[in-house]
Structure formats: C-alpha cells, structure tokens
Tab-separated table of C-alpha atoms in Angstrom:
chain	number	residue	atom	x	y	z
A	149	UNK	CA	88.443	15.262	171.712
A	150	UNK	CA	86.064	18.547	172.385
A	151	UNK	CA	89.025	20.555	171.708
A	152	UNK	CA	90.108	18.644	168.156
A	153	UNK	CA	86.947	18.968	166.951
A	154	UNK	CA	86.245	22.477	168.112
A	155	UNK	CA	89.607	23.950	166.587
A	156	UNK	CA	89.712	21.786	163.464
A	157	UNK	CA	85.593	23.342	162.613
A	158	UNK	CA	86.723	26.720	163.721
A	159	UNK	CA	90.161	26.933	161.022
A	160	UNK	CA	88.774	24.928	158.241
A	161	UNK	CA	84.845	26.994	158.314
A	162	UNK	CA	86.359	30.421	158.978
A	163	UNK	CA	89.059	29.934	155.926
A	164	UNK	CA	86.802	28.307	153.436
A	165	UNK	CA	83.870	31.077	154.227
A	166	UNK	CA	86.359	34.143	153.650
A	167	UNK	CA	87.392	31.975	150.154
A	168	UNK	CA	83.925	31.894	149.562
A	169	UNK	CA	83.459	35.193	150.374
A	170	UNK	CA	85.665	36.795	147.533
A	171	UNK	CA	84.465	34.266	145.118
A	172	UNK	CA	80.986	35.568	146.139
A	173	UNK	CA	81.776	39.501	145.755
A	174	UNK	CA	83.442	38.497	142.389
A	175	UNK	CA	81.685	36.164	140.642
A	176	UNK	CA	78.205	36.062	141.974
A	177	UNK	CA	77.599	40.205	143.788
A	178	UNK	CA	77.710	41.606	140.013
A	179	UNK	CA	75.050	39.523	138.901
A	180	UNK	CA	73.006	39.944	141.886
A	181	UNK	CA	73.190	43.606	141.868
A	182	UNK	CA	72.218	43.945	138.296
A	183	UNK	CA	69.310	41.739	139.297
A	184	UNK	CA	68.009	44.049	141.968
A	185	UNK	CA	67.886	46.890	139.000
A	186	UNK	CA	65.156	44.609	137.899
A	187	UNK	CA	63.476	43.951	141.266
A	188	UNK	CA	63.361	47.855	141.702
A	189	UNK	CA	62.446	48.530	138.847
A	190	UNK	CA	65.516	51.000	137.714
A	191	UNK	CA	65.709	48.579	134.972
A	192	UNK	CA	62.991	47.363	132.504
A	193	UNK	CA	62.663	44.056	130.921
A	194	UNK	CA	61.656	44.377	127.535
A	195	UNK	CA	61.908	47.760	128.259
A	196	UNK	CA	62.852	50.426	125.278
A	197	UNK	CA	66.807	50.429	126.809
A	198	UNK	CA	65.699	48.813	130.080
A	199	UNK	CA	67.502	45.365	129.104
A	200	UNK	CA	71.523	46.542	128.090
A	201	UNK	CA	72.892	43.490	129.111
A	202	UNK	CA	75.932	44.726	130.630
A	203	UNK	CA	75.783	45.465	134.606
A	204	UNK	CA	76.700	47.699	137.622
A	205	UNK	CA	80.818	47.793	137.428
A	206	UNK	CA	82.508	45.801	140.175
A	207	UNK	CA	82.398	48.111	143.167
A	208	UNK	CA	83.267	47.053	147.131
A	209	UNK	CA	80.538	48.751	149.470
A	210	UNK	CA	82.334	48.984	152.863
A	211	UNK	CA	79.457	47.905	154.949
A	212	UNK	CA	77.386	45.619	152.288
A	213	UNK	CA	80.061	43.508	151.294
A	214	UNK	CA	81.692	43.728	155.064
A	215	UNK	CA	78.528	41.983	156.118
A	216	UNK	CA	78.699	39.611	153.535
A	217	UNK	CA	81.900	38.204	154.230
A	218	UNK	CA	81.196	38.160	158.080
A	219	UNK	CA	77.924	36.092	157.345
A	220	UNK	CA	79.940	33.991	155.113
A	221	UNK	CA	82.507	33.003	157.561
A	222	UNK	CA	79.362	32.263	160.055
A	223	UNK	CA	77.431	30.206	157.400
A	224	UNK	CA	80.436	27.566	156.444
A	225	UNK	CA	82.241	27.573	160.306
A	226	UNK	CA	78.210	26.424	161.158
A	227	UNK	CA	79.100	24.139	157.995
A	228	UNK	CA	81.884	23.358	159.543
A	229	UNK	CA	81.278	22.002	162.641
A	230	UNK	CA	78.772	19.894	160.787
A	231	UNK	CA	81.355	18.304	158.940
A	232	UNK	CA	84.043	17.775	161.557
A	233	UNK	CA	81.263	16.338	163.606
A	234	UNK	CA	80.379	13.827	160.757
A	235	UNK	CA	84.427	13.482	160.035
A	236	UNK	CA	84.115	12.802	164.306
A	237	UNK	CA	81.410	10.184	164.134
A	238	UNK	CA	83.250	8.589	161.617
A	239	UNK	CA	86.961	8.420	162.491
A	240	UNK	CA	85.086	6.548	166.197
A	241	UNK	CA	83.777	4.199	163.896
A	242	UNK	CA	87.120	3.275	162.062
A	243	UNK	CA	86.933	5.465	159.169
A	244	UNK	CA	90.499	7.288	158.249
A	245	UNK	CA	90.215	10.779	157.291
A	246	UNK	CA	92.801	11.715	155.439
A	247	UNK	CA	93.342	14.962	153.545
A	248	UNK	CA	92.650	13.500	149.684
A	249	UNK	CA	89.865	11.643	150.909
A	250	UNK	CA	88.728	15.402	152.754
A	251	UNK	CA	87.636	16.513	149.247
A	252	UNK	CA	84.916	13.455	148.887
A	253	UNK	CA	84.016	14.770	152.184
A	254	UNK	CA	83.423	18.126	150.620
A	255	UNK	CA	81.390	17.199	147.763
A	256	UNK	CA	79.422	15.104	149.588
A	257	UNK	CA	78.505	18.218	151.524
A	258	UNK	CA	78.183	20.319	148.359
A	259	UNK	CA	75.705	18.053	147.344
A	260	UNK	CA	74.178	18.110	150.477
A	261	UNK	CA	73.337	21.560	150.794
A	262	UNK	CA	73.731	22.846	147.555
A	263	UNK	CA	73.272	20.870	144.769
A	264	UNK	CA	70.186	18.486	145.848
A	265	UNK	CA	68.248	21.405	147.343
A	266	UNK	CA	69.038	23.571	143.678
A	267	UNK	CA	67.625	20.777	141.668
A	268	UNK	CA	63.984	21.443	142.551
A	269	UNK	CA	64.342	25.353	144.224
A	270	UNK	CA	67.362	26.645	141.974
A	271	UNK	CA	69.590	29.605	143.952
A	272	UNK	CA	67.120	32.720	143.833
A	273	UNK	CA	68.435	35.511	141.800
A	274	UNK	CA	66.421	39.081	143.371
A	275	UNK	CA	63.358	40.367	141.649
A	276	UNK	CA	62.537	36.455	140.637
A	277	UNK	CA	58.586	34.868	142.254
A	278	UNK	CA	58.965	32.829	144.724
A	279	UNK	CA	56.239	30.899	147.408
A	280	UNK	CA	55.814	31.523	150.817
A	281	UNK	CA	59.509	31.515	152.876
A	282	UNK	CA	58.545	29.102	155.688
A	283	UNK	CA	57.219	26.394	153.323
A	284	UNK	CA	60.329	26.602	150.786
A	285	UNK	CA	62.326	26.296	154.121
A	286	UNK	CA	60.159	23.310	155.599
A	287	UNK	CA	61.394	21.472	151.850
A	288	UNK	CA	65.137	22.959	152.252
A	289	UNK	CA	65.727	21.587	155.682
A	290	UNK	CA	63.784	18.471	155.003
A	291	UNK	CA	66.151	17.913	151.699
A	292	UNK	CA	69.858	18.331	153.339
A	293	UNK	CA	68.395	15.991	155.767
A	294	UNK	CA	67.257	13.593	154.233
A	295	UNK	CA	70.353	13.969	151.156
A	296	UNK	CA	73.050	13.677	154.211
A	297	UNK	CA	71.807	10.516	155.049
A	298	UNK	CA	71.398	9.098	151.660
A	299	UNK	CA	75.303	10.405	151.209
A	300	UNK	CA	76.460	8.462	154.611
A	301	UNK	CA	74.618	5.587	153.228
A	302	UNK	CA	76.332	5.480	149.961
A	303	UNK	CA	79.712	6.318	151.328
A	304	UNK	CA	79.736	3.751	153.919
A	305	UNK	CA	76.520	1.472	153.305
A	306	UNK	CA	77.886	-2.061	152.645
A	307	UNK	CA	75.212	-3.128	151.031
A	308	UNK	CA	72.017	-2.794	147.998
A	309	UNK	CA	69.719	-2.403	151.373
A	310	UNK	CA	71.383	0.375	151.704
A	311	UNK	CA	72.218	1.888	148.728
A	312	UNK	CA	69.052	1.482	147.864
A	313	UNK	CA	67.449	3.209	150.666
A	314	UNK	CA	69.956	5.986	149.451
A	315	UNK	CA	68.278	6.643	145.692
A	316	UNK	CA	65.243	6.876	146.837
A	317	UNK	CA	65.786	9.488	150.163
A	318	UNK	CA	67.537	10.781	147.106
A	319	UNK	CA	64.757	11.090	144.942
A	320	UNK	CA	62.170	11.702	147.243
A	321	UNK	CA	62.342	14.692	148.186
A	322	UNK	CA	62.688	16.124	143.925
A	323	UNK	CA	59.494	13.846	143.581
A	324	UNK	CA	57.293	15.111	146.108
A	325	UNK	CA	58.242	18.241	144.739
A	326	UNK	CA	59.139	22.306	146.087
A	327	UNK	CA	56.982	24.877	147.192
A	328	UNK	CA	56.751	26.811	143.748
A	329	UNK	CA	54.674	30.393	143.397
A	330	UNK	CA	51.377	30.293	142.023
A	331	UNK	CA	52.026	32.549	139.569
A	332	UNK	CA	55.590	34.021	137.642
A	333	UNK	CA	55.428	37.610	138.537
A	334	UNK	CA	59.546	37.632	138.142
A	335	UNK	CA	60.832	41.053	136.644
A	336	UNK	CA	64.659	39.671	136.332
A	337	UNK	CA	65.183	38.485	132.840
A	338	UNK	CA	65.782	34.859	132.590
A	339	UNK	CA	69.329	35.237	131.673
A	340	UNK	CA	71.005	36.631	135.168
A	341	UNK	CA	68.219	33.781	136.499
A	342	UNK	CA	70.044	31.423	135.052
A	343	UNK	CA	74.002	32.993	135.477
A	344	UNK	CA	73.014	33.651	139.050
A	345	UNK	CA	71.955	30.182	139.899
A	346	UNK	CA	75.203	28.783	138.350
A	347	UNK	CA	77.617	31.227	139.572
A	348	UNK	CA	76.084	30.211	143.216
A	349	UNK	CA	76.470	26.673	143.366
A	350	UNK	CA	80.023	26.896	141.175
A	351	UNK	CA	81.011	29.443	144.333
A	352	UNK	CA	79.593	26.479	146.625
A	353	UNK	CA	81.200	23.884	145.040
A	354	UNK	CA	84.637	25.147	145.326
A	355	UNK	CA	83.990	26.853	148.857
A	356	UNK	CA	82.759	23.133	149.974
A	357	UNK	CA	85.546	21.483	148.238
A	358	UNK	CA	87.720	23.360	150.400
A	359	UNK	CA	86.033	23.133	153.009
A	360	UNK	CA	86.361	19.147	153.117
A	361	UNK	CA	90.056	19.435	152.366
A	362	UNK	CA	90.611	21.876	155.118
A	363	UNK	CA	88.574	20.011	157.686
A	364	UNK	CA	90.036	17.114	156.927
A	365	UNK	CA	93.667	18.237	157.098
A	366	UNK	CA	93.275	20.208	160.291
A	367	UNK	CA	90.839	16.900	161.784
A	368	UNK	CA	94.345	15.006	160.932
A	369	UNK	CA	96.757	18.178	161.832
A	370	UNK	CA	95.229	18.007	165.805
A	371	UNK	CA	95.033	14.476	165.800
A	372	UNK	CA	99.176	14.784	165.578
A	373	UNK	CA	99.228	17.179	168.395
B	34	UNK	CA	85.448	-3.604	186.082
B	35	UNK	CA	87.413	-0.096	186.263
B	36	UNK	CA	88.319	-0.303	182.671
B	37	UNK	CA	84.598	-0.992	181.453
B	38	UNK	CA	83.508	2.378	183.383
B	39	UNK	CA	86.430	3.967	181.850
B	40	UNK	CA	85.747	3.227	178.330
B	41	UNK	CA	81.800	3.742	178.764
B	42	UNK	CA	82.742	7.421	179.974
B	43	UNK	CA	84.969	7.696	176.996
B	44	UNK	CA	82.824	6.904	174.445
B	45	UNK	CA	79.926	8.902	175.977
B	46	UNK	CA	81.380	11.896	176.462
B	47	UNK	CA	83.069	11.461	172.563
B	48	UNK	CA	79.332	11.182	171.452
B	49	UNK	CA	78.014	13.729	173.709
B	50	UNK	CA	80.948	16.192	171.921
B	51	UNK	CA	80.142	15.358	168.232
B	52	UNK	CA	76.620	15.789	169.067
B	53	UNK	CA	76.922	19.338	170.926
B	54	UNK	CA	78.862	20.251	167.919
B	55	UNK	CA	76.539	19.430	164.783
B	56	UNK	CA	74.068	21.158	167.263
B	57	UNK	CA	76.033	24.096	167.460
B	58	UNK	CA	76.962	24.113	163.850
B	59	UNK	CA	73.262	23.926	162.840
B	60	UNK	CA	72.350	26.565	165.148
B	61	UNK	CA	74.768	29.124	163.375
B	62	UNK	CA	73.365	27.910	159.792
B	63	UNK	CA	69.465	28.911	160.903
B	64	UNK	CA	70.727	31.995	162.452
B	65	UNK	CA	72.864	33.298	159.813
B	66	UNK	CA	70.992	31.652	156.971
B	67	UNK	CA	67.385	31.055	158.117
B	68	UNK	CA	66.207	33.631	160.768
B	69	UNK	CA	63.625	35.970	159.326
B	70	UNK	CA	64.116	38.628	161.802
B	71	UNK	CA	64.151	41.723	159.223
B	72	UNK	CA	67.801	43.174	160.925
B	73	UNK	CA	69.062	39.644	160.356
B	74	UNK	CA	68.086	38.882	156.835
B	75	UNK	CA	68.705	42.476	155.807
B	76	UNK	CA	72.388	41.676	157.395
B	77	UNK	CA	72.925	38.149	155.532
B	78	UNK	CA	70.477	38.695	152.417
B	79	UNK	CA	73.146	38.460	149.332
B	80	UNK	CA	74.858	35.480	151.374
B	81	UNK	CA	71.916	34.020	151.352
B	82	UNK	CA	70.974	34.620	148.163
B	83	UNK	CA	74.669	33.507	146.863
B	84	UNK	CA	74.179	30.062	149.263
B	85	UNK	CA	70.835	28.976	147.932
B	86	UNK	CA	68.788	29.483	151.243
B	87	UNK	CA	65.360	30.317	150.734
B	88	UNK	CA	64.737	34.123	151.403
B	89	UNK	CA	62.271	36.749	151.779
C-alpha cells in the first residue's frame, strides 16, 4: 500500500511539475521579468518611454530558471502526494479511480489551490502592493482547506446537507475577505497585473489537469502490479 | 478472532500510510512554497510567484 502510494505521488508530481515548469519559463517568466523592470524601477509607468509595452526577449538563465524547475517539481510531487493520498482515502472507501475520472481529480485540485485562493488574492505579479506575508498566508492555507473539503463534499456528499455545507465553506472564506494592503503603492502597470495573474492559473490549470490524470493512471498502473 | 486482528491491522496501517503521506506532501508545499527563510524564497520566488503563493 505505502509503496503504491509512494511511487504513484513520486511519477505523477515529478512529471506534471517539469510540464509545469516549461509552461512556466514560457508563458508566465516573460511577463514576470518585465514586471520586475517595474518593481526596480528600470522601467517607468507613465514614464516618457518607461511603458513600451513589449518585454525582455525569452532568455534561459542557467541557474534562475534551473531553480525554478527544481522548485516546481518539489511544489506539485508535495501536490502530489496530497492527491494520491486523497485518491488513497478514497479507493478504501469504494471509490474507483480510473484514469478519465483522474482529470475531475485534477480540477478539483486546481480549484483547490489555485483558483479559490485567486478569487480574493489574485497570483502576484512583482512590483504590485501587497499586505503583510504571514496574514495573506493565514487566509491561503485557511482557503485550500477549507475549498478541499467543500470539493470532497460535492464530489461524494450524497446529500443537500452536504452540498450545502459545501457553498458556503465555499463562500466563506471570499466573504470574510483577504488580507489586502492599506494602500496601492504598485509600480507594475495594470496590464502585466492582469496577463500575469491569468497566465498563472492557465499554467496551473493544465499542470493540475495533468497532474490528476497522471496520478490517477499510475494509482491504477501499481494497483496492476 | 485471528481474522478481526488481521483486518484491524490492515486498515490501520492503510490509514496510518495515507496520513504520513498528505503529511509529507504538505510539508514539501510550506517548504518549497511557504518558508520565508530569505535563501529559500530567493531560491523558489518566480515559482511562487507563477503558483499563486503569497510572497515577500
């Protein structure tokens, strides 16, 4: 059992994070770079020929982006083992996890980390305000908790009791609200704000998507075994 | 009598697995995503950034 779930977590987190590791350097690194022209202050807003809108080229910095993709391997395998222990919990419980229904796992967890946390503290593109760290994190952790129970309640709640406990851990934590500066001192223009935020939870979305299909397959693939 | 022990150790050490391993899983997530040591989120800071953790 120990050893199923240990190699299925391992194979499906350490192949989804290197996917979402290129996706990263390509998609979202070009936007975040120009962005930290902003924070620096090499580039102006509303500056005379601060604000060209077109970016740093694509580059690959050895140890930067090296970094990156090791940190993304260790953030989804930790997402990993998450989900295969979930997959786990369920599959004692009667559940079949089979490799379509691997995907609903994955947006289930897309939501849970990505998309419910983003609707009330949106991905932060560099040189935007933010508040203090440890309160923003209090809400983050507090949100995937309470949004991964709401999903395991609408996925396999049998009834409106349930359901309806799930809308409102749903809601709740959007209601109560996130930690939000006091003040917009932001120096990025509004624009990458915006591209940045999207480009990091379309990245998440199809890393997590993966990430439930590969789980799910390899859950099934050392079940065989 | 046998049988019942059997299938109690079973199931405990199943749950005792699935928990060590959301553990362990959540333990990599704060380190690589959460940890403010400076070395740390200097390491991780665009992943971070790209996953929608809250940094700096």
């Amino acid at each position: 059992m120990f050893t199923r779930i240990l190699t299925s977590a391992l194979f499906a987190g350490f192949a989804a994070g290197l996917i979402a590791a290129v996706l990263q350097l390509v998609f979202v690194q070009p936007v975040l770079l120009h962005a930290e022209l902003y924070e620096t202050g090499a580039k102006l807003h509303f500056g005379t020929e601060g604000s060209v809108s077109h970016g740093p080229a694509l580059t690959f910095d050895a140890m930067r982006d090296g970094l990156s993709i090791l940190f993304s391997a260790l953030v989804y395998t930790g997402y990993g083992l998450m989900l295969i222990a979930a997959m786990a919990l369920a599959d004692e419980r009667g559940v079949k996890i089979t490799t379509r229904k691997g995907i609903l796992w994955g947006l289930a967890g897309f939501i849970t980390v990505h998309f419910a946390p983003a609707i009330s503290l949106p991905p932060e593109v560099p040189g935007s305000a933010a508040a203090d760290v440890a309160t923003r994190q209090v809400w983050w952790f507090s949100t995937i908790a309470v949004t991964g129970l709401s999903m395991a309640l609408i996925a396999f709640g049998q009834n409106w009791k349930a359901w309806g406990a799930a809308i409102v851990l749903l809601l709740l934590p959007h209601v109560i609200g996130a930690p939000h500066p006091d003040t917009f001192t932001g120096t990025t223009p509004p624009e990458l704000g915006s591209l940045f935020a999207s480009r990091a939870l379309g990245v998440g979305l199809a890393a997590w998507v993966l990430l439930g299909l590969f789980a799910a397959y390899f859950w099934q693939h050392e079940g065989n075994a | 009598m046998t049988t019942i022990t059997r299938t109690t150790t079973r199931v405990n050490s199943n749950t005792l697995a699935i928990a060590f391993t959301a553990l362990l899983g959540l333990g990599i997530m704060i380190f690589a995503g959460h940890v403010q040591a400076s070395t740390l989120h200097d390491a991780a800071h665009d992943v971070r950034h790209a996953s929608g953790f809250p940094c700096h």
